[in-house]
Amino acid sequence: MVSWNDVEQWNADGVAAVGDALVKARNAIVALEDELTESVSPKEWSGPSAESARRDLAKHRQDLETLAAEVASMATTVDTVEDAVRQLRREIDEAKSLASSHGLRIDNGTVVAPEGVTTLPAELAKSAVTERVKTILDKATAVDTDLAAMLDRVLANKISDAGATTLAKAAEAGEERVRLDQILKNYQVSPDPDGTVNFFGQTVTKSEADLLDDLGLLGIKDMYDIRNKAFGTADDRFPGQDGNDSHRDAFRHAYWNALMTQKFGEEWAQKYGTAHERLPGNPADREAMDLYNNEVGRKIAAANPDASPEELANLVEKAVQDGRTVVIDKNGELAYSNDVAGGQTGRADDPAPEKEGGKQGSSHTSGGSGDGSGDYDWGS
């Protein structure tokens, strides 16, 4: 964890200068496209020397495409860091001002009161400033960790050009990688603290069972029908694809949440979609994919409240085709759905981000119908 003294020395203008230099480098690399194109050997040239020249040029192009992706990913990350550092500087100034107004000072992250001052207002102020300091240090540590992680990926040659055929597309792939990494980081949930329960023959999280209970028998029947509609439509529109991590899976999650939003409201659908993913041991990349695609579906339904089920399905399918959803690519990485061909997805392989929690397998009796309403085939 970074220290208070470290963060006080952070300079947003210095970060901005680095970001500007990276953007200039990115643009300079992309501008080499014409030179590469003009360097192609004439078709009339043949023989060993011609083949060697073509191989060398192909290698130089690939190296430049990889470099474009790496520099672009770093430029995008540093731009985000600049914004975060400027915000942190504002929060530091506010915390120091609050401390000063109560006669306190911050000594490398420790809030110090004048000797002998133990009044209730002073103690309350000290507590408030201490909480602000903790929040600032937590944010700073996250910023530092994200930047270090991107540097590590670049140094380990883990930034791909995603099969780009131009330097500009390679740079776009690098920028996309940063956004996808943020999805992986932000779309995570912890395992249900109460574990899983048996909901009339189906294993579901305790919070999922509670939400289903609240619907009553008719509501559970509606959920069963929505489940069947989502699965059946996904199979019809994306036939032959894997049930997990694919375009079919992305469509099913988004459409399932869109239908739930229309029937039960966006807030309830968000709660249920999140509860549904809180299984212990869920791979981090699959969890992020599902939670992100769930949100896409809810937003589509909220923006089109009068759409028929068929119209909703069309809108969700277009979102998949346009790359507004995510899938898992052949390398086991999150990717936008329009960057991976149908049937060419891979498998989620990231470890679960949280330790398993809560007791498992408790018995649960409620007003459920026994229709398999909690079956994890509903969207997993």
mmCIF file of C-alpha atoms in Angstrom:
data_model
loop_
_atom_site.group_PDB
_atom_site.id
_atom_site.type_symbol
_atom_site.label_atom_id
_atom_site.label_comp_id
_atom_site.label_asym_id
_atom_site.label_seq_id
_atom_site.Cartn_x
_atom_site.Cartn_y
_atom_site.Cartn_z
ATOM 1 C CA MET A 1 0.000 0.000 0.000
ATOM 2 C CA VAL A 2 1.287 3.444 -0.890
ATOM 3 C CA SER A 3 1.984 5.907 1.915
ATOM 4 C CA TRP A 4 0.445 9.318 2.528
ATOM 5 C CA ASN A 5 3.804 10.973 1.939
ATOM 6 C CA ASP A 6 4.093 9.163 -1.399
ATOM 7 C CA VAL A 7 0.674 10.328 -2.567
ATOM 8 C CA GLU A 8 1.356 13.914 -1.509
ATOM 9 C CA GLN A 9 4.268 13.915 -3.944
ATOM 10 C CA TRP A 10 2.180 12.708 -6.898
ATOM 11 C CA ASN A 11 2.101 15.297 -9.672
ATOM 12 C CA ALA A 12 -0.817 15.218 -12.109
ATOM 13 C CA ASP A 13 0.953 17.563 -14.527
ATOM 14 C CA GLY A 14 3.899 15.178 -14.646
ATOM 15 C CA VAL A 15 1.563 12.281 -15.376
ATOM 16 C CA ALA A 16 -0.107 14.372 -18.102
ATOM 17 C CA ALA A 17 3.278 15.029 -19.716
ATOM 18 C CA VAL A 18 3.969 11.297 -19.850
ATOM 19 C CA GLY A 19 0.517 10.715 -21.326
ATOM 20 C CA ASP A 20 1.092 13.351 -24.007
ATOM 21 C CA ALA A 21 4.417 11.765 -24.927
ATOM 22 C CA LEU A 22 2.766 8.350 -25.231
ATOM 23 C CA VAL A 23 -0.001 9.743 -27.443
ATOM 24 C CA LYS A 24 2.614 11.353 -29.713
ATOM 25 C CA ALA A 25 4.474 8.043 -29.889
ATOM 26 C CA ARG A 26 1.233 6.206 -30.706
ATOM 27 C CA ASN A 27 0.417 8.647 -33.495
ATOM 28 C CA ALA A 28 3.953 8.448 -34.886
ATOM 29 C CA ILE A 29 3.749 4.646 -35.042
ATOM 30 C CA VAL A 30 0.325 4.696 -36.715
ATOM 31 C CA ALA A 31 1.651 7.231 -39.253
ATOM 32 C CA LEU A 32 4.132 4.607 -40.482
ATOM 33 C CA GLU A 33 1.298 2.720 -42.195
ATOM 34 C CA ASP A 34 1.889 4.405 -45.563
ATOM 35 C CA GLU A 35 5.591 3.619 -45.453
ATOM 36 C CA LEU A 36 4.864 -0.032 -44.737
ATOM 37 C CA THR A 37 2.371 -0.177 -47.582
ATOM 38 C CA GLU A 38 4.801 1.449 -49.994
ATOM 39 C CA SER A 39 7.542 -0.989 -48.940
ATOM 40 C CA VAL A 40 5.690 -4.006 -50.289
ATOM 41 C CA SER A 41 7.832 -5.843 -52.831
ATOM 42 C CA PRO A 42 6.687 -5.664 -56.480
ATOM 43 C CA LYS A 43 4.784 -8.736 -57.609
ATOM 44 C CA GLU A 44 7.232 -9.149 -60.451
ATOM 45 C CA TRP A 45 10.120 -9.678 -58.028
ATOM 46 C CA SER A 46 10.578 -13.375 -57.278
ATOM 47 C CA GLY A 47 13.183 -15.738 -55.940
ATOM 48 C CA PRO A 48 14.812 -16.305 -52.514
ATOM 49 C CA SER A 49 15.743 -12.652 -51.997
ATOM 50 C CA ALA A 50 12.179 -11.534 -52.714
ATOM 51 C CA GLU A 51 10.731 -14.069 -50.274
ATOM 52 C CA SER A 52 13.246 -13.030 -47.602
ATOM 53 C CA ALA A 53 12.348 -9.367 -48.069
ATOM 54 C CA ARG A 54 8.628 -10.150 -47.763
ATOM 55 C CA ARG A 55 9.204 -12.161 -44.580
ATOM 56 C CA ASP A 56 11.253 -9.353 -43.074
ATOM 57 C CA LEU A 57 8.601 -6.787 -43.935
ATOM 58 C CA ALA A 58 5.853 -8.980 -42.448
ATOM 59 C CA LYS A 59 7.881 -9.317 -39.250
ATOM 60 C CA HIS A 60 8.485 -5.562 -39.074
ATOM 61 C CA ARG A 61 4.740 -4.950 -39.563
ATOM 62 C CA GLN A 62 3.836 -7.403 -36.826
ATOM 63 C CA ASP A 63 6.362 -5.870 -34.447
ATOM 64 C CA LEU A 64 4.997 -2.396 -35.145
ATOM 65 C CA GLU A 65 1.387 -3.556 -34.696
ATOM 66 C CA THR A 66 2.284 -5.052 -31.313
ATOM 67 C CA LEU A 67 4.158 -1.880 -30.357
ATOM 68 C CA ALA A 68 1.174 0.255 -31.419
ATOM 69 C CA ALA A 69 -1.132 -1.801 -29.199
ATOM 70 C CA GLU A 70 1.276 -1.590 -26.258
ATOM 71 C CA VAL A 71 1.856 2.155 -26.513
ATOM 72 C CA ALA A 72 -1.854 2.840 -27.010
ATOM 73 C CA SER A 73 -2.759 0.741 -23.964
ATOM 74 C CA MET A 74 -0.226 2.623 -21.860
ATOM 75 C CA ALA A 75 -1.443 6.009 -23.141
ATOM 76 C CA THR A 76 -5.031 5.128 -22.255
ATOM 77 C CA THR A 77 -4.005 3.881 -18.806
ATOM 78 C CA VAL A 78 -1.890 6.949 -18.059
ATOM 79 C CA ASP A 79 -4.760 9.220 -19.137
ATOM 80 C CA THR A 80 -6.974 7.483 -16.576
ATOM 81 C CA VAL A 81 -4.235 7.793 -13.953
ATOM 82 C CA GLU A 82 -3.925 11.532 -14.614
ATOM 83 C CA ASP A 83 -7.627 12.062 -13.912
ATOM 84 C CA ALA A 84 -7.393 9.929 -10.773
ATOM 85 C CA VAL A 85 -4.341 11.815 -9.471
ATOM 86 C CA ARG A 86 -6.025 15.191 -9.999
ATOM 87 C CA GLN A 87 -9.038 13.959 -8.031
ATOM 88 C CA LEU A 88 -6.789 12.587 -5.289
ATOM 89 C CA ARG A 89 -4.996 15.928 -5.018
ATOM 90 C CA ARG A 90 -8.346 17.663 -4.485
ATOM 91 C CA GLU A 91 -9.328 15.141 -1.833
ATOM 92 C CA ILE A 92 -5.958 15.517 -0.067
ATOM 93 C CA ASP A 93 -6.373 19.302 0.059
ATOM 94 C CA GLU A 94 -9.898 18.926 1.440
ATOM 95 C CA ALA A 95 -8.748 16.459 4.105
ATOM 96 C CA LYS A 96 -5.888 18.725 5.177
ATOM 97 C CA SER A 97 -8.216 21.733 5.275
ATOM 98 C CA LEU A 98 -10.713 19.844 7.429
ATOM 99 C CA ALA A 99 -7.930 18.711 9.763
ATOM 100 C CA SER A 100 -6.515 22.240 10.044
ATOM 101 C CA SER A 101 -9.911 23.746 10.809
ATOM 102 C CA HIS A 102 -10.082 21.542 13.911
ATOM 103 C CA GLY A 103 -6.474 22.037 14.990
ATOM 104 C CA LEU A 104 -5.402 18.637 13.650
ATOM 105 C CA ARG A 105 -2.568 17.638 11.344
ATOM 106 C CA ILE A 106 -1.874 14.627 9.157
ATOM 107 C CA ASP A 107 1.501 13.009 9.784
ATOM 108 C CA ASN A 108 2.155 10.462 7.002
ATOM 109 C CA GLY A 109 -1.414 9.209 7.149
ATOM 110 C CA THR A 110 -1.874 9.471 10.905
ATOM 111 C CA VAL A 111 -4.214 12.170 12.164
ATOM 112 C CA VAL A 112 -2.628 13.893 15.165
ATOM 113 C CA ALA A 113 -4.450 16.101 17.664
ATOM 114 C CA PRO A 114 -2.730 18.723 19.840
ATOM 115 C CA GLU A 115 -1.491 17.267 23.108
ATOM 116 C CA GLY A 116 -4.150 17.234 25.777
ATOM 117 C CA VAL A 117 -7.079 17.935 23.412
ATOM 118 C CA THR A 118 -9.672 15.208 24.024
ATOM 119 C CA THR A 119 -12.968 17.026 23.595
ATOM 120 C CA LEU A 120 -15.819 15.235 21.813
ATOM 121 C CA PRO A 121 -15.818 17.626 18.794
ATOM 122 C CA ALA A 122 -12.082 17.112 18.360
ATOM 123 C CA GLU A 123 -12.436 13.325 18.577
ATOM 124 C CA LEU A 124 -15.286 13.359 16.051
ATOM 125 C CA ALA A 125 -13.251 15.537 13.685
ATOM 126 C CA LYS A 126 -10.242 13.235 14.100
ATOM 127 C CA SER A 127 -12.416 10.239 13.242
ATOM 128 C CA ALA A 128 -13.816 11.974 10.152
ATOM 129 C CA VAL A 129 -10.365 12.989 8.876
ATOM 130 C CA THR A 130 -8.969 9.520 9.574
ATOM 131 C CA GLU A 131 -11.732 7.990 7.450
ATOM 132 C CA ARG A 132 -10.960 10.411 4.627
ATOM 133 C CA VAL A 133 -7.272 9.555 4.792
ATOM 134 C CA LYS A 134 -8.070 5.838 4.602
ATOM 135 C CA THR A 135 -10.329 6.367 1.586
ATOM 136 C CA ILE A 136 -7.663 8.423 -0.193
ATOM 137 C CA LEU A 137 -4.973 5.817 0.469
ATOM 138 C CA ASP A 138 -7.248 3.000 -0.726
ATOM 139 C CA LYS A 139 -7.933 4.886 -3.964
ATOM 140 C CA ALA A 140 -4.252 5.706 -4.428
ATOM 141 C CA THR A 141 -3.276 2.086 -3.911
ATOM 142 C CA ALA A 142 -5.814 1.006 -6.551
ATOM 143 C CA VAL A 143 -4.425 3.562 -9.025
ATOM 144 C CA ASP A 144 -0.857 2.437 -8.344
ATOM 145 C CA THR A 145 -1.824 -1.231 -8.688
ATOM 146 C CA ASP A 146 -3.650 -0.702 -11.994
ATOM 147 C CA LEU A 147 -0.727 1.204 -13.505
ATOM 148 C CA ALA A 148 1.780 -1.403 -12.318
ATOM 149 C CA ALA A 149 -0.410 -4.200 -13.708
ATOM 150 C CA MET A 150 -0.501 -2.596 -17.160
ATOM 151 C CA LEU A 151 3.278 -2.059 -17.114
ATOM 152 C CA ASP A 152 3.759 -5.699 -16.146
ATOM 153 C CA ARG A 153 1.533 -6.835 -19.025
ATOM 154 C CA VAL A 154 3.458 -4.761 -21.532
ATOM 155 C CA LEU A 155 6.828 -6.002 -20.256
ATOM 156 C CA ALA A 156 5.555 -9.596 -20.338
ATOM 157 C CA ASN A 157 4.379 -9.175 -23.965
ATOM 158 C CA LYS A 158 0.774 -9.819 -22.962
ATOM 159 C CA ILE A 159 -0.769 -6.955 -24.929
ATOM 160 C CA SER A 160 -2.027 -8.291 -28.242
ATOM 161 C CA ASP A 161 -2.949 -6.478 -31.442
ATOM 162 C CA ALA A 162 -6.031 -8.779 -31.570
ATOM 163 C CA GLY A 163 -5.238 -9.831 -35.121
ATOM 164 C CA ALA A 164 -5.235 -6.275 -36.481
ATOM 165 C CA THR A 165 -4.063 -5.769 -40.059
ATOM 166 C CA THR A 166 -3.288 -2.061 -39.812
ATOM 167 C CA LEU A 167 -1.356 -0.009 -37.277
ATOM 168 C CA ALA A 168 -4.454 2.072 -36.489
ATOM 169 C CA LYS A 169 -6.502 -1.045 -35.731
ATOM 170 C CA ALA A 170 -3.672 -2.382 -33.571
ATOM 171 C CA ALA A 171 -3.689 0.866 -31.553
ATOM 172 C CA GLU A 172 -7.459 0.583 -31.143
ATOM 173 C CA ALA A 173 -6.988 -2.970 -29.872
ATOM 174 C CA GLY A 174 -4.574 -1.699 -27.216
ATOM 175 C CA GLU A 175 -7.067 0.944 -26.089
ATOM 176 C CA GLU A 176 -9.854 -1.650 -25.999
ATOM 177 C CA ARG A 177 -7.714 -3.907 -23.822
ATOM 178 C CA VAL A 178 -7.650 -1.235 -21.121
ATOM 179 C CA ARG A 179 -11.434 -0.868 -21.217
ATOM 180 C CA LEU A 180 -11.881 -4.632 -21.073
ATOM 181 C CA ASP A 181 -9.500 -4.882 -18.130
ATOM 182 C CA GLN A 182 -11.670 -2.329 -16.341
ATOM 183 C CA ILE A 183 -14.750 -4.455 -17.031
ATOM 184 C CA LEU A 184 -12.928 -7.466 -15.591
ATOM 185 C CA LYS A 185 -12.029 -5.466 -12.498
ATOM 186 C CA ASN A 186 -15.320 -3.649 -11.908
ATOM 187 C CA TYR A 187 -17.890 -6.328 -12.736
ATOM 188 C CA GLN A 188 -17.248 -8.700 -9.847
ATOM 189 C CA VAL A 189 -19.309 -9.780 -6.857
ATOM 190 C CA SER A 190 -18.375 -11.627 -3.690
ATOM 191 C CA PRO A 191 -19.879 -15.051 -2.967
ATOM 192 C CA ASP A 192 -23.187 -14.959 -1.107
ATOM 193 C CA PRO A 193 -22.267 -14.746 2.619
ATOM 194 C CA ASP A 194 -25.150 -17.118 3.380
ATOM 195 C CA GLY A 195 -23.973 -19.638 0.814
ATOM 196 C CA THR A 196 -26.282 -21.762 -1.325
ATOM 197 C CA VAL A 197 -29.586 -23.420 -0.552
ATOM 198 C CA ASN A 198 -31.727 -26.136 -2.066
ATOM 199 C CA PHE A 199 -34.680 -24.382 -3.641
ATOM 200 C CA PHE A 200 -37.014 -27.304 -4.407
ATOM 201 C CA GLY A 201 -34.348 -29.422 -6.028
ATOM 202 C CA GLN A 202 -32.232 -26.625 -7.439
ATOM 203 C CA THR A 203 -29.044 -25.160 -5.940
ATOM 204 C CA VAL A 204 -29.262 -21.371 -5.768
ATOM 205 C CA THR A 205 -27.690 -18.662 -3.641
ATOM 206 C CA LYS A 206 -29.586 -17.744 -0.481
ATOM 207 C CA SER A 207 -30.181 -14.180 -1.726
ATOM 208 C CA GLU A 208 -31.499 -15.543 -5.026
ATOM 209 C CA ALA A 209 -33.933 -17.825 -3.187
ATOM 210 C CA ASP A 210 -35.140 -14.916 -1.053
ATOM 211 C CA LEU A 211 -35.846 -12.809 -4.132
ATOM 212 C CA LEU A 212 -37.767 -15.664 -5.737
ATOM 213 C CA ASP A 213 -39.743 -16.156 -2.529
ATOM 214 C CA ASP A 214 -40.829 -12.528 -2.679
ATOM 215 C CA LEU A 215 -42.404 -13.105 -6.097
ATOM 216 C CA GLY A 216 -44.852 -15.749 -4.918
ATOM 217 C CA LEU A 217 -46.095 -18.682 -6.976
ATOM 218 C CA LEU A 218 -47.255 -16.691 -9.998
ATOM 219 C CA GLY A 219 -44.071 -14.656 -10.097
ATOM 220 C CA ILE A 220 -41.941 -17.809 -9.954
ATOM 221 C CA LYS A 221 -43.964 -19.226 -12.855
ATOM 222 C CA ASP A 222 -43.254 -16.016 -14.792
ATOM 223 C CA MET A 223 -39.555 -16.415 -14.063
ATOM 224 C CA TYR A 224 -39.673 -20.012 -15.318
ATOM 225 C CA ASP A 225 -41.282 -18.818 -18.557
ATOM 226 C CA ILE A 226 -38.666 -16.042 -18.928
ATOM 227 C CA ARG A 227 -35.907 -18.599 -18.448
ATOM 228 C CA ASN A 228 -37.332 -20.816 -21.185
ATOM 229 C CA LYS A 229 -37.830 -17.830 -23.506
ATOM 230 C CA ALA A 230 -34.218 -16.674 -23.038
ATOM 231 C CA PHE A 231 -32.765 -20.141 -23.599
ATOM 232 C CA GLY A 232 -34.968 -20.978 -26.566
ATOM 233 C CA THR A 233 -34.390 -17.665 -28.349
ATOM 234 C CA ALA A 234 -30.632 -17.867 -27.771
ATOM 235 C CA ASP A 235 -30.569 -21.357 -29.273
ATOM 236 C CA ASP A 236 -32.576 -20.208 -32.301
ATOM 237 C CA ARG A 237 -30.471 -17.120 -33.011
ATOM 238 C CA PHE A 238 -27.043 -18.558 -32.210
ATOM 239 C CA PRO A 239 -27.362 -22.268 -33.039
ATOM 240 C CA GLY A 240 -24.515 -24.681 -32.446
ATOM 241 C CA GLN A 241 -22.543 -22.423 -30.123
ATOM 242 C CA ASP A 242 -21.179 -23.293 -26.694
ATOM 243 C CA GLY A 243 -23.489 -22.630 -23.785
ATOM 244 C CA ASN A 244 -20.846 -20.677 -21.856
ATOM 245 C CA ASP A 245 -18.601 -17.737 -22.787
ATOM 246 C CA SER A 246 -19.987 -17.474 -26.335
ATOM 247 C CA HIS A 247 -22.163 -15.075 -28.349
ATOM 248 C CA ARG A 248 -25.091 -17.336 -27.534
ATOM 249 C CA ASP A 249 -24.273 -16.978 -23.834
ATOM 250 C CA ALA A 250 -23.930 -13.193 -24.152
ATOM 251 C CA PHE A 251 -27.298 -12.946 -25.901
ATOM 252 C CA ARG A 252 -29.003 -15.205 -23.360
ATOM 253 C CA HIS A 253 -27.826 -13.187 -20.376
ATOM 254 C CA ALA A 254 -28.719 -9.851 -21.939
ATOM 255 C CA TYR A 255 -32.118 -11.028 -23.199
ATOM 256 C CA TRP A 256 -32.921 -12.771 -19.911
ATOM 257 C CA ASN A 257 -32.263 -9.542 -18.001
ATOM 258 C CA ALA A 258 -34.193 -7.481 -20.550
ATOM 259 C CA LEU A 259 -37.253 -9.706 -20.098
ATOM 260 C CA MET A 260 -36.935 -9.609 -16.291
ATOM 261 C CA THR A 261 -36.675 -5.818 -16.413
ATOM 262 C CA GLN A 262 -39.894 -5.549 -18.407
ATOM 263 C CA LYS A 263 -41.732 -7.903 -16.053
ATOM 264 C CA PHE A 264 -40.369 -6.985 -12.629
ATOM 265 C CA GLY A 265 -38.559 -3.660 -13.067
ATOM 266 C CA GLU A 266 -34.918 -2.740 -13.550
ATOM 267 C CA GLU A 267 -34.063 -2.614 -9.833
ATOM 268 C CA TRP A 268 -35.398 -6.094 -9.090
ATOM 269 C CA ALA A 269 -33.764 -7.527 -12.229
ATOM 270 C CA GLN A 270 -30.416 -6.016 -11.172
ATOM 271 C CA LYS A 271 -30.696 -7.552 -7.710
ATOM 272 C CA TYR A 272 -31.644 -10.949 -9.054
ATOM 273 C CA GLY A 273 -29.057 -10.969 -11.856
ATOM 274 C CA THR A 274 -26.352 -10.112 -9.318
ATOM 275 C CA ALA A 275 -27.562 -12.652 -6.747
ATOM 276 C CA HIS A 276 -27.553 -15.301 -9.465
ATOM 277 C CA GLU A 277 -23.818 -14.769 -10.073
ATOM 278 C CA ARG A 278 -22.774 -14.970 -6.426
ATOM 279 C CA LEU A 279 -21.788 -18.625 -6.563
ATOM 280 C CA PRO A 280 -18.491 -19.362 -4.813
ATOM 281 C CA GLY A 281 -15.667 -20.230 -7.168
ATOM 282 C CA ASN A 282 -17.150 -18.467 -10.207
ATOM 283 C CA PRO A 283 -14.266 -17.696 -12.654
ATOM 284 C CA ALA A 284 -13.566 -13.968 -12.588
ATOM 285 C CA ASP A 285 -13.719 -13.466 -16.365
ATOM 286 C CA ARG A 286 -16.984 -15.403 -16.719
ATOM 287 C CA GLU A 287 -18.476 -13.484 -13.803
ATOM 288 C CA ALA A 288 -17.494 -10.162 -15.382
ATOM 289 C CA MET A 289 -18.874 -11.233 -18.767
ATOM 290 C CA ASP A 290 -22.214 -12.282 -17.303
ATOM 291 C CA LEU A 291 -22.648 -9.237 -15.063
ATOM 292 C CA TYR A 292 -21.717 -6.853 -17.879
ATOM 293 C CA ASN A 293 -24.060 -8.485 -20.391
ATOM 294 C CA ASN A 294 -26.827 -8.551 -17.787
ATOM 295 C CA GLU A 295 -26.488 -4.777 -17.493
ATOM 296 C CA VAL A 296 -26.581 -4.331 -21.264
ATOM 297 C CA GLY A 297 -29.880 -6.199 -21.394
ATOM 298 C CA ARG A 298 -31.432 -4.174 -18.581
ATOM 299 C CA LYS A 299 -30.430 -0.910 -20.251
ATOM 300 C CA ILE A 300 -31.972 -2.033 -23.539
ATOM 301 C CA ALA A 301 -35.259 -2.885 -21.816
ATOM 302 C CA ALA A 302 -35.294 0.353 -19.819
ATOM 303 C CA ALA A 303 -34.755 2.359 -23.012
ATOM 304 C CA ASN A 304 -37.486 0.426 -24.874
ATOM 305 C CA PRO A 305 -40.291 -0.136 -22.322
ATOM 306 C CA ASP A 306 -42.972 -0.832 -24.957
ATOM 307 C CA ALA A 307 -40.940 -3.291 -27.048
ATOM 308 C CA SER A 308 -42.438 -6.719 -27.682
ATOM 309 C CA PRO A 309 -40.382 -9.822 -26.761
ATOM 310 C CA GLU A 310 -39.472 -10.195 -30.438
ATOM 311 C CA GLU A 311 -38.416 -6.547 -30.703
ATOM 312 C CA LEU A 312 -36.355 -6.883 -27.520
ATOM 313 C CA ALA A 313 -34.657 -9.964 -28.938
ATOM 314 C CA ASN A 314 -33.808 -8.040 -32.116
ATOM 315 C CA LEU A 315 -32.323 -5.182 -30.100
ATOM 316 C CA VAL A 316 -30.256 -7.550 -27.979
ATOM 317 C CA GLU A 317 -29.028 -9.476 -31.014
ATOM 318 C CA LYS A 318 -27.946 -6.194 -32.616
ATOM 319 C CA ALA A 319 -26.075 -5.304 -29.417
ATOM 320 C CA VAL A 320 -24.180 -8.601 -29.694
ATOM 321 C CA GLN A 321 -23.431 -8.012 -33.366
ATOM 322 C CA ASP A 322 -22.335 -4.410 -32.751
ATOM 323 C CA GLY A 323 -19.921 -5.364 -29.961
ATOM 324 C CA ARG A 324 -21.875 -3.857 -27.060
ATOM 325 C CA THR A 325 -21.637 -7.186 -25.228
ATOM 326 C CA VAL A 326 -18.543 -9.183 -24.297
ATOM 327 C CA VAL A 327 -17.448 -12.791 -24.783
ATOM 328 C CA ILE A 328 -14.339 -14.864 -24.031
ATOM 329 C CA ASP A 329 -11.846 -15.149 -26.903
ATOM 330 C CA LYS A 330 -9.617 -18.077 -27.853
ATOM 331 C CA ASN A 331 -6.914 -16.815 -25.478
ATOM 332 C CA GLY A 332 -9.301 -16.929 -22.523
ATOM 333 C CA GLU A 333 -9.548 -13.121 -22.423
ATOM 334 C CA LEU A 334 -12.584 -10.850 -22.354
ATOM 335 C CA ALA A 335 -13.298 -9.425 -25.815
ATOM 336 C CA TYR A 336 -16.030 -7.341 -27.388
ATOM 337 C CA SER A 337 -18.492 -9.599 -29.161
ATOM 338 C CA ASN A 338 -17.898 -8.084 -32.607
ATOM 339 C CA ASP A 339 -14.163 -8.779 -32.359
ATOM 340 C CA VAL A 340 -14.626 -12.565 -32.167
ATOM 341 C CA ALA A 341 -16.266 -14.618 -34.911
ATOM 342 C CA GLY A 342 -19.261 -16.753 -34.009
ATOM 343 C CA GLY A 343 -18.183 -20.207 -32.907
ATOM 344 C CA GLN A 344 -14.624 -19.003 -32.288
ATOM 345 C CA THR A 345 -14.897 -18.142 -28.594
ATOM 346 C CA GLY A 346 -12.791 -19.744 -25.874
ATOM 347 C CA ARG A 347 -13.258 -20.657 -22.242
ATOM 348 C CA ALA A 348 -13.077 -18.554 -19.086
ATOM 349 C CA ASP A 349 -9.895 -19.456 -17.243
ATOM 350 C CA ASP A 350 -9.296 -16.769 -14.614
ATOM 351 C CA PRO A 351 -9.387 -17.904 -10.970
ATOM 352 C CA ALA A 352 -12.251 -16.816 -8.764
ATOM 353 C CA PRO A 353 -11.424 -13.430 -7.200
ATOM 354 C CA GLU A 354 -12.872 -14.245 -3.791
ATOM 355 C CA LYS A 355 -12.561 -17.067 -1.330
ATOM 356 C CA GLU A 356 -15.628 -19.213 -0.938
ATOM 357 C CA GLY A 357 -17.907 -17.978 1.812
ATOM 358 C CA GLY A 358 -21.038 -18.984 3.628
ATOM 359 C CA LYS A 359 -22.428 -22.400 4.351
ATOM 360 C CA GLN A 360 -23.470 -24.563 1.452
ATOM 361 C CA GLY A 361 -26.411 -26.804 0.761
ATOM 362 C CA SER A 362 -28.873 -25.648 3.423
ATOM 363 C CA SER A 363 -32.455 -26.739 3.061
ATOM 364 C CA HIS A 364 -34.869 -24.026 1.978
ATOM 365 C CA THR A 365 -38.607 -24.336 2.056
ATOM 366 C CA SER A 366 -40.768 -21.570 0.757
ATOM 367 C CA GLY A 367 -43.681 -20.725 -1.440
ATOM 368 C CA GLY A 368 -41.828 -21.957 -4.533
ATOM 369 C CA SER A 369 -43.548 -24.058 -7.161
ATOM 370 C CA GLY A 370 -40.897 -26.696 -7.665
ATOM 371 C CA ASP A 371 -40.520 -25.593 -11.291
ATOM 372 C CA GLY A 372 -36.753 -25.398 -11.090
ATOM 373 C CA SER A 373 -36.965 -21.682 -10.736
ATOM 374 C CA GLY A 374 -33.510 -21.458 -9.243
ATOM 375 C CA ASP A 375 -31.776 -23.725 -11.756
ATOM 376 C CA TYR A 376 -28.387 -22.263 -12.634
ATOM 377 C CA ASP A 377 -29.053 -23.196 -16.230
ATOM 378 C CA TRP A 378 -31.262 -20.114 -16.194
ATOM 379 C CA GLY A 379 -28.338 -17.947 -17.138
ATOM 380 C CA SER A 380 -25.023 -19.454 -16.111
#
